[in-house]
GROMACS .gro file of C-alpha atoms in nm:
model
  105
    1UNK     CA    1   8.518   8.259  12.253
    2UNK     CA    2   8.392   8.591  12.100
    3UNK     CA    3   8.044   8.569  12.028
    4UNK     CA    4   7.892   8.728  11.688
    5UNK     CA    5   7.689   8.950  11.898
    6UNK     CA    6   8.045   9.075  12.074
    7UNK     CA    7   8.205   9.105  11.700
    8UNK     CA    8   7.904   9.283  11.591
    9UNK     CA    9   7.887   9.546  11.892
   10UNK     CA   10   8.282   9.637  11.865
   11UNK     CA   11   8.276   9.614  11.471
   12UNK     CA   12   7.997   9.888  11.494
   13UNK     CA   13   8.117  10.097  11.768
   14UNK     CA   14   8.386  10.243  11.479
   15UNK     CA   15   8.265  10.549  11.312
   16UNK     CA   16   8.041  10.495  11.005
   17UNK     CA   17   8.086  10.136  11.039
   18UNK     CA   18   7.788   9.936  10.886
   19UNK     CA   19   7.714   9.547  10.875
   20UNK     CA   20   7.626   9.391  10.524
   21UNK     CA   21   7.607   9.043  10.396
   22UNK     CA   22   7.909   8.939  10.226
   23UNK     CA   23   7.848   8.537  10.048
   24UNK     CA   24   7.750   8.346  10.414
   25UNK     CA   25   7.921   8.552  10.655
   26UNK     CA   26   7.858   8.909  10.806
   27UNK     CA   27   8.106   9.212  10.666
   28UNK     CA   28   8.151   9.542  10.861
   29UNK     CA   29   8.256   9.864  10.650
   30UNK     CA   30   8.383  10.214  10.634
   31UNK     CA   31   8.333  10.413  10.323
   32UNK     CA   32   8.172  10.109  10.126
   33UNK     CA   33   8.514   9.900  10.161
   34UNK     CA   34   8.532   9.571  10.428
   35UNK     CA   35   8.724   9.600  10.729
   36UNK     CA   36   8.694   9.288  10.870
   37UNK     CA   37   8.421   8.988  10.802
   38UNK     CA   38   8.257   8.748  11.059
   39UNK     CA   39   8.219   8.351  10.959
   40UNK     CA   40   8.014   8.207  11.250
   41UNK     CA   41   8.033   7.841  11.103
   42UNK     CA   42   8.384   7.877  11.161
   43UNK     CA   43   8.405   8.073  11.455
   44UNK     CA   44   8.660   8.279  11.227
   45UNK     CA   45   8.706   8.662  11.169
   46UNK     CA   46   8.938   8.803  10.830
   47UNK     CA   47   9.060   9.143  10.922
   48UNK     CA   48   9.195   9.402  10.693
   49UNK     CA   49   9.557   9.474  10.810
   50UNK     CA   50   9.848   9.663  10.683
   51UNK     CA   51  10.178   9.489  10.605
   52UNK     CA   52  10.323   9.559  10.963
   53UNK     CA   53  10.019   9.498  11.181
   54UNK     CA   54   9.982   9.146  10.972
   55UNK     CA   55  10.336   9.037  11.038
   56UNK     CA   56  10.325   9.172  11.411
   57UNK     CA   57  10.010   9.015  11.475
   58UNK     CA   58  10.083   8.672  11.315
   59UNK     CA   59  10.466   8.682  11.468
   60UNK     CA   60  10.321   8.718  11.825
   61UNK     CA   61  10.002   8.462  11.796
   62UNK     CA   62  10.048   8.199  11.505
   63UNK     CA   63   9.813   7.974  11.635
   64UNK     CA   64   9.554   8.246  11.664
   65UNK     CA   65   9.651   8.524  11.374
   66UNK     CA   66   9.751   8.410  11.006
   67UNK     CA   67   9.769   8.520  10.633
   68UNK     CA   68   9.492   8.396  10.480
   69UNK     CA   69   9.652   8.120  10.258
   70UNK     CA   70   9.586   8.285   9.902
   71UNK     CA   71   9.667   8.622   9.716
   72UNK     CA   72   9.433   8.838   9.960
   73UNK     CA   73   9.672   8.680  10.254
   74UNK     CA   74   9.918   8.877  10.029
   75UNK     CA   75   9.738   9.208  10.069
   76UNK     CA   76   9.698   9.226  10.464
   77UNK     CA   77   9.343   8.982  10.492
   78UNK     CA   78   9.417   8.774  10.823
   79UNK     CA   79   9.205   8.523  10.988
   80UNK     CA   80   9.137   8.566  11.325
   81UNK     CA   81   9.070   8.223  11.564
   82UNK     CA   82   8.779   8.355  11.762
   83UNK     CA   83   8.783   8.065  12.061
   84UNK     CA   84   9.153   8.125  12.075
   85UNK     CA   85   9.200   8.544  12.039
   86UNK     CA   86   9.166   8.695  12.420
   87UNK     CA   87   8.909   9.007  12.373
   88UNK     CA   88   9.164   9.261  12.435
   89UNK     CA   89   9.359   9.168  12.118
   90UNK     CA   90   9.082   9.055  11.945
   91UNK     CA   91   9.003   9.468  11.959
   92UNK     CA   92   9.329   9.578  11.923
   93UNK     CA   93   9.322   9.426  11.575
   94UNK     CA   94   9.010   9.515  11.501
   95UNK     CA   95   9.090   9.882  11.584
   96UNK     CA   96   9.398   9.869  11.339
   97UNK     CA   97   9.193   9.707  11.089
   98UNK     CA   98   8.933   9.982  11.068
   99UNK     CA   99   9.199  10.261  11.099
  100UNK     CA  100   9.433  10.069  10.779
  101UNK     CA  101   9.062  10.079  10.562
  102UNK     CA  102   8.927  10.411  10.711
  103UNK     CA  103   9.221  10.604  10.654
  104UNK     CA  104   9.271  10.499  10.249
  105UNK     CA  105   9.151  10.779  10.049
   0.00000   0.00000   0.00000
């Protein structure tokens, strides 16, 4: 399981990455916009991906990466199963989420 204090400590690592509440969970953002949120009840994360990274991800790990089931599923927002997602993914994603937010002008 990924701990918040793990999420919190890669989430930040990014460049100009801040933490701010977002309703009951924790958001992380570049330039204002959310990259990727933290629900602790859940033991969930949502990550920001593009349209390839979403299907890739959620092709190779079903059970761990999926659309979230609404219209922001639609627009690249995937949960994340924290006590399933193996750290070195877990980053992976988390790296590609930042870049897909950081890099919109």
């Amino acid at each position: 399981m990924i701990s918040i204090e793990e999420f919190r400590k890669l989430a930040l690592s990014f460049p100009n990455a801040t933490e701010e509440p977002h309703f009951e969970k924790a958001s992380f953002r570049v330039k204002k916009k959310i990259f990727a949120t933290f629900d602790e009840k859940n033991n969930q994360a949502v990550l920001k991906l593009n349209e390839i990274d979403q299907s890739v991800f959620c092709a190779s790990s079903e059970k761990i990466f999926y659309e979230v089931p609404n219209k922001w599923g639609k627009q690249g927002w995937t949960i994340v199963e924290l006590l399933r997602v193996r750290p070195e993914m877990l980053e992976d994603a988390l790296i590609r989420s930042y870049e897909t937010v950081a890099s919109k002008k």
